[in-house]
Amino acid sequence: MDSHIQSRLNLYVRSLENASSLEDLLKIHIEIFGKKGYFAHLFQTLAQESDMEKKKTMGAFFNTEKQKLEHVFSKRQDEFLQTKQDVVGDVTVPGIGPKLGSMHIVTSAIEEIRRIYSRIGFYQYSYPEVEWEYFSFEALNMPADHPARDDFETFFVDGPVSKKYGRMVLTPHTSNGQVREMLRLGKPPIRMINIARCYRPNWDVTHVPMMHQFEGLCVDKGISIQHLKGTMSYFAREFFGYDVKTRLRPHNFEFTEPSFEVDISCIHCNGTGITKEGKCRICKSGWLELGGSGLVHPNVLKAGGIDSSVYSGWAFGFGIERVAMIKYQIDDIRKLYSGELRYVLES
Amino acid sequence: MNILLPYSSIKKRLTTDTTVEEFQRFLSLCGPSIERIEKIGNDYVMDIEVTTNRIDMACVAGIVQEANAILPLFDKKVSVSENLLTDYSLSQLNFPKEDLLHVINDFSLSPRITAVVFENIILQESSEEIRTFLEKVGVRPINNVVDISNYLMYLFGQPVHIFDYDKIGGGIIKLRKSKKGEKIELLDEKTYTLPGNDIVIEDGNGKLIDLCGIMGGKVSEVDEHTKRIVLFVPSYSKKYIRKTSMLTAARSTASSYYEKGIDTARVEPTFTYGVKLLTEHAQAHMSSRLVDVHEGLYTPRSISVTAQYIIDTIGESVDEHVVENILSSLGFGVTKSGKSIQVTVPFWRQFDVFEPHDIVEEVARIYGYHTINEVMSPFSLVRDEKIREFEESYRAETAVKTYLCNTGFIEMYNYSMESLEMLGYFSSDPKCHLRISNPISEDLVYMRQSIIPSLYKNMLDNTQFEHLSLFEIANIYIPRAADLPNEVRTLGILVQDSLSSLKMTLQNCVTQLNTSIEYKKGSLDYATNECIELYSNGTFVGYAGRLLPALEQRIGKKLVFAELKWDALVTRTRAKQTLLKKKPQYVIEDITYTYKAGLEWFELTSNVQKKFSEIQRIEYRDEYKDNITMRLYTLPEKGQSIVKKCVEYMRNELGIVVKAK
């Protein structure tokens, strides 16, 4: 046997065994088994051998050696493929790359409110924000001398005046949708929610000149205070949590009779009015006001072309900002529309 | 409005076994909200919220009446020992004949005035009871006479004024409307310039001595030299009072009563009780005849209601005796006639009880809203094509918002109004915008017709942040000739980036809506020439482009914008193609050409596609300077390339330079 070949093969065994990385190993593999590799060379030389006996012995020898080397190679390769390499540095540092944006809190609240009402068969629809006085007031049983209709409570808009419907206003509430929806559908049943921008000329810690309200309107045969209570309490529990209690208190709105203020038990002091720091600063004696509601006033049904001796209904109107501020614990309503991103982003 | 009352003043007139905490809880559930209770010495001060229609409750008399009706339903014992509203009347008094006072009234300004002159008054500190009462409700005690007038207001809910008689010229009290610009100094020692049409009192010398319903004049103030006074108990027309207090910013507890409208009947017990107090506490005696000028007084209204109507409205059965007890304990007269109940309305409820449903409210609230069962409203499916369209539009909006937020955009909510300054920045004509008639700030005057200026303002306010991407979806307001404005739902985007990257965002947005978007060259006042019109299936849907350098400079960043009309875009959307359809084996080839002005991408590709029906789709690949590479997806007959023909067409018929293939 050619000792030169033997020592070469032995060298390859050692190289394979000592390869320092998978890349090295593959390089050596090519050197040995590649098209222009050592074995290719050996078999080429063998082909020219004229001594048949020698050719046979050599051939068998080469194949055995080849298998041995293949074996050494795959063993070493397996070692690499199974090995967990050490890493340099801390693998637990946070990643960097493209950042998420953010949805406005009002959008999130709207989405949640929609979902809650949609489960019980209420559909959403929308109505004008720039509205005739008629739909924002007269149709809602609010006569011309009502204080809510003066310059201090309602924004008026320069522009055409309708003989039938009066001046243009920025609607101060979503209730303008009530009579519009009655007229649009023609007859009950109605199961509407209206989520929209409303405007009032106030600007302080708890008031912004533009806010969002959501309005619910249910008109059908046999609708009573029981139904209003059931639905208000359903919403409060779904939105704020199942342990939240609801109560109705007497109130006064022109377009509902009876009218109620809807309160929920305070989610910060669990309705006790007291926190670890002392008196709860968020609620009044354990209760938080959500907004107004009531049975639809017969005059409003009449304005909507609905016979109040056959049908009755309930309605409510809550401020989205109000419920969002309660739920997400926002202290100053103006932050919602200041456009200052420091409330949203870290600088 | 909120009012403070000491609990002791209620207990003095109402005997009950209720604790103050129960009192708070029960009244809040069925009547006025007692928002807070504060312990002061042996007493409690209640902070009570009263709704505007029930100003009659904003006094001791009103709370006693409510408690009398509410507490029995919680199994509490009550009895009223002094009914302030019904126990006192003018017939209990004897007046001298002297004609010292002349009141010249205008019933449109004041439907009732009662007044009398007292002489020999002794000014001193008030009694302990009156003084501590006033301190608890937050009124500074002054002297017995002034304190009595304030005390009466809290007992009866009827403001009272006391003049120094000797400071009223000729003993004449003349009510009239003020003229614009008239001046008067009030008791707060400030001088007010009147807006006009305010109710004022002029004396015999023509000087103003009272801004009615708001505050008395300084000139007729009671002071240490006062010997004779006028007890003056008037009603006023509420609309004048509200306007005056809003326009002059002069507010008082009296004005907050008057502007809600007080019945004229309570003038009588207030006046009578006032005479009693002044006689007792100022050793004074009346020295003039009674002045009581009024128009027709209230005659009790009668309303007929059935028990069934009450039951239907509440949703559950209420015993008829309970109904009757509730109403009579509130002071309503109740008589039964057949199936219906005849209810007469007492004077203190004349402004809020008119119809059967008003009676239902009284019964229901005292019966207790808290005792009524909670029942879900019956399910009813409302089918309507418009509702479906709305839902579709909302769904699309959510999809786009979610996409934008997931790719780093921040959603903004801005006011719908903008300033003249901002309109100027964007070269918008204010005359074409709807304008608020009574704006409260220069920033909020014009109804916006674009979202971009609002987002631009957001950029200006947030220059400390790098790489901002902002968007907002909201209505814009396009005026119409004789109608409400067109409210167009609009998506606005403003981003510190390149137009190319913004276009990719737009394309991805419309992909969420299963539609496509095409660009044509456009022009806007506030954009550079890098400006495009946006089309979806041939319909114009908006603009995109780069802001003018003048606008960019203020922020110091490159800014590109896009604005899309939401409804135009969403009605173009179509159902997504099924994914199961097998994709054909396209022949895919690229052509690189040199841009020729006037033949922009959309026109060029439309032309090429129209010419060769084999072309299924053309994709934009790349751009280097003005060389543009497009990729053709074709289904040629027999698998033969049409690129050669296409290149010839572009060269020969469109006159475009195409790189040799």
PDB file of C-alpha atoms in Angstrom, chain B residues 35-139:
ATOM      1  CA  GLU B  35     -74.007  64.718  47.186  1.00  0.00           C
ATOM      2  CA  ARG B  36     -72.039  65.232  50.362  1.00  0.00           C
ATOM      3  CA  ILE B  37     -72.572  65.609  54.086  1.00  0.00           C
ATOM      4  CA  GLU B  38     -70.173  67.446  56.353  1.00  0.00           C
ATOM      5  CA  LYS B  39     -70.353  67.347  60.135  1.00  0.00           C
ATOM      6  CA  ILE B  40     -70.086  70.787  61.739  1.00  0.00           C
ATOM      7  CA  GLY B  41     -70.391  70.797  65.517  1.00  0.00           C
ATOM      8  CA  ASN B  42     -73.559  68.958  66.421  1.00  0.00           C
ATOM      9  CA  ASP B  43     -75.029  69.565  63.027  1.00  0.00           C
ATOM     10  CA  TYR B  44     -74.528  68.360  59.472  1.00  0.00           C
ATOM     11  CA  VAL B  45     -74.368  70.450  56.337  1.00  0.00           C
ATOM     12  CA  MET B  46     -75.858  68.828  53.270  1.00  0.00           C
ATOM     13  CA  ASP B  47     -74.634  69.658  49.772  1.00  0.00           C
ATOM     14  CA  ILE B  48     -77.726  69.171  47.652  1.00  0.00           C
ATOM     15  CA  GLU B  49     -77.987  69.099  43.884  1.00  0.00           C
ATOM     16  CA  VAL B  50     -81.281  70.356  42.555  1.00  0.00           C
ATOM     17  CA  THR B  51     -82.287  70.011  38.904  1.00  0.00           C
ATOM     18  CA  THR B  52     -83.340  73.188  37.123  1.00  0.00           C
ATOM     19  CA  ASN B  53     -86.986  72.124  36.826  1.00  0.00           C
ATOM     20  CA  ARG B  54     -87.220  71.625  40.583  1.00  0.00           C
ATOM     21  CA  ILE B  55     -85.950  74.934  41.912  1.00  0.00           C
ATOM     22  CA  ASP B  56     -88.831  74.629  44.395  1.00  0.00           C
ATOM     23  CA  MET B  57     -86.721  71.999  46.205  1.00  0.00           C
ATOM     24  CA  ALA B  58     -83.733  74.296  46.676  1.00  0.00           C
ATOM     25  CA  CYS B  59     -84.752  75.461  50.146  1.00  0.00           C
ATOM     26  CA  VAL B  60     -85.692  74.132  53.558  1.00  0.00           C
ATOM     27  CA  ALA B  61     -89.404  74.108  52.677  1.00  0.00           C
ATOM     28  CA  GLY B  62     -88.787  72.049  49.539  1.00  0.00           C
ATOM     29  CA  ILE B  63     -86.552  69.458  51.204  1.00  0.00           C
ATOM     30  CA  VAL B  64     -89.056  69.004  54.037  1.00  0.00           C
ATOM     31  CA  GLN B  65     -91.789  68.373  51.476  1.00  0.00           C
ATOM     32  CA  GLU B  66     -89.665  65.803  49.612  1.00  0.00           C
ATOM     33  CA  ALA B  67     -88.596  64.027  52.788  1.00  0.00           C
ATOM     34  CA  ASN B  68     -92.200  63.866  53.907  1.00  0.00           C
ATOM     35  CA  ALA B  69     -93.023  61.860  50.778  1.00  0.00           C
ATOM     36  CA  ILE B  70     -89.852  59.788  50.448  1.00  0.00           C
ATOM     37  CA  LEU B  71     -89.052  58.551  53.957  1.00  0.00           C
ATOM     38  CA  PRO B  72     -92.286  56.592  54.597  1.00  0.00           C
ATOM     39  CA  LEU B  73     -91.485  54.336  51.610  1.00  0.00           C
ATOM     40  CA  PHE B  74     -88.346  53.300  53.507  1.00  0.00           C
ATOM     41  CA  ASP B  75     -90.512  52.494  56.560  1.00  0.00           C
ATOM     42  CA  LYS B  76     -89.469  55.659  58.367  1.00  0.00           C
ATOM     43  CA  LYS B  77     -91.829  57.720  60.531  1.00  0.00           C
ATOM     44  CA  VAL B  78     -92.318  61.360  59.539  1.00  0.00           C
ATOM     45  CA  SER B  79     -94.498  64.239  60.586  1.00  0.00           C
ATOM     46  CA  VAL B  80     -94.255  67.869  59.499  1.00  0.00           C
ATOM     47  CA  SER B  81     -94.482  70.274  62.399  1.00  0.00           C
ATOM     48  CA  GLU B  82     -94.160  73.484  60.374  1.00  0.00           C
ATOM     49  CA  ASN B  83     -95.128  73.733  56.719  1.00  0.00           C
ATOM     50  CA  LEU B  84     -93.430  76.925  55.614  1.00  0.00           C
ATOM     51  CA  LEU B  85     -95.298  77.121  52.312  1.00  0.00           C
ATOM     52  CA  THR B  86     -98.819  76.745  53.651  1.00  0.00           C
ATOM     53  CA  ASP B  87     -98.709  77.909  57.280  1.00  0.00           C
ATOM     54  CA  TYR B  88     -98.106  81.605  56.565  1.00  0.00           C
ATOM     55  CA  SER B  89    -100.356  84.052  54.721  1.00  0.00           C
ATOM     56  CA  LEU B  90    -100.816  87.822  54.417  1.00  0.00           C
ATOM     57  CA  SER B  91    -104.192  87.567  56.137  1.00  0.00           C
ATOM     58  CA  GLN B  92    -102.305  86.897  59.363  1.00  0.00           C
ATOM     59  CA  LEU B  93    -100.881  90.451  59.290  1.00  0.00           C
ATOM     60  CA  ASN B  94    -102.368  93.880  60.080  1.00  0.00           C
ATOM     61  CA  PHE B  95    -100.967  96.765  58.069  1.00  0.00           C
ATOM     62  CA  PRO B  96    -101.123 100.498  58.805  1.00  0.00           C
ATOM     63  CA  LYS B  97    -102.719 102.804  56.219  1.00  0.00           C
ATOM     64  CA  GLU B  98     -99.771 105.161  55.543  1.00  0.00           C
ATOM     65  CA  ASP B  99     -98.941 105.583  51.869  1.00  0.00           C
ATOM     66  CA  LEU B 100     -95.153 105.710  52.059  1.00  0.00           C
ATOM     67  CA  LEU B 101     -94.206 103.510  49.169  1.00  0.00           C
ATOM     68  CA  HIS B 102     -95.096 103.725  45.485  1.00  0.00           C
ATOM     69  CA  VAL B 103     -94.274 100.775  43.297  1.00  0.00           C
ATOM     70  CA  ILE B 104     -94.527 101.274  39.551  1.00  0.00           C
ATOM     71  CA  ASN B 105     -94.388  97.823  38.016  1.00  0.00           C
ATOM     72  CA  ASP B 106     -94.291  96.261  34.563  1.00  0.00           C
ATOM     73  CA  PHE B 107     -95.771  92.749  34.736  1.00  0.00           C
ATOM     74  CA  SER B 108     -93.654  91.557  31.842  1.00  0.00           C
ATOM     75  CA  LEU B 109     -90.646  92.191  34.076  1.00  0.00           C
ATOM     76  CA  SER B 110     -92.090  91.216  37.436  1.00  0.00           C
ATOM     77  CA  PRO B 111     -95.324  89.263  37.779  1.00  0.00           C
ATOM     78  CA  ARG B 112     -95.538  90.027  41.505  1.00  0.00           C
ATOM     79  CA  ILE B 113     -94.052  92.397  44.047  1.00  0.00           C
ATOM     80  CA  THR B 114     -94.859  92.604  47.740  1.00  0.00           C
ATOM     81  CA  ALA B 115     -93.326  95.295  49.909  1.00  0.00           C
ATOM     82  CA  VAL B 116     -93.797  97.150  53.165  1.00  0.00           C
ATOM     83  CA  VAL B 117     -91.901  99.835  55.113  1.00  0.00           C
ATOM     84  CA  PHE B 118     -90.590  99.209  58.646  1.00  0.00           C
ATOM     85  CA  GLU B 119     -89.530 101.945  61.050  1.00  0.00           C
ATOM     86  CA  ASN B 120     -87.531 102.094  64.271  1.00  0.00           C
ATOM     87  CA  ILE B 121     -85.391  99.232  63.348  1.00  0.00           C
ATOM     88  CA  ILE B 122     -82.532  98.318  65.648  1.00  0.00           C
ATOM     89  CA  LEU B 123     -79.484  96.988  63.865  1.00  0.00           C
ATOM     90  CA  GLN B 124     -77.551  94.405  65.826  1.00  0.00           C
ATOM     91  CA  GLU B 125     -76.002  91.005  65.548  1.00  0.00           C
ATOM     92  CA  SER B 126     -78.382  88.261  64.487  1.00  0.00           C
ATOM     93  CA  SER B 127     -79.660  85.593  66.799  1.00  0.00           C
ATOM     94  CA  GLU B 128     -77.466  82.539  67.326  1.00  0.00           C
ATOM     95  CA  GLU B 129     -79.828  80.411  65.222  1.00  0.00           C
ATOM     96  CA  ILE B 130     -79.814  82.649  62.162  1.00  0.00           C
ATOM     97  CA  ARG B 131     -76.104  83.437  62.440  1.00  0.00           C
ATOM     98  CA  THR B 132     -74.971  79.806  62.632  1.00  0.00           C
ATOM     99  CA  PHE B 133     -77.429  78.832  59.887  1.00  0.00           C
ATOM    100  CA  LEU B 134     -75.850  81.328  57.520  1.00  0.00           C
ATOM    101  CA  GLU B 135     -72.308  80.373  58.458  1.00  0.00           C
ATOM    102  CA  LYS B 136     -73.064  76.715  57.725  1.00  0.00           C
ATOM    103  CA  VAL B 137     -74.418  77.498  54.260  1.00  0.00           C
ATOM    104  CA  GLY B 138     -71.412  79.694  53.520  1.00  0.00           C
ATOM    105  CA  VAL B 139     -72.967  83.156  53.879  1.00  0.00           C
TER     106      VAL B 139
END
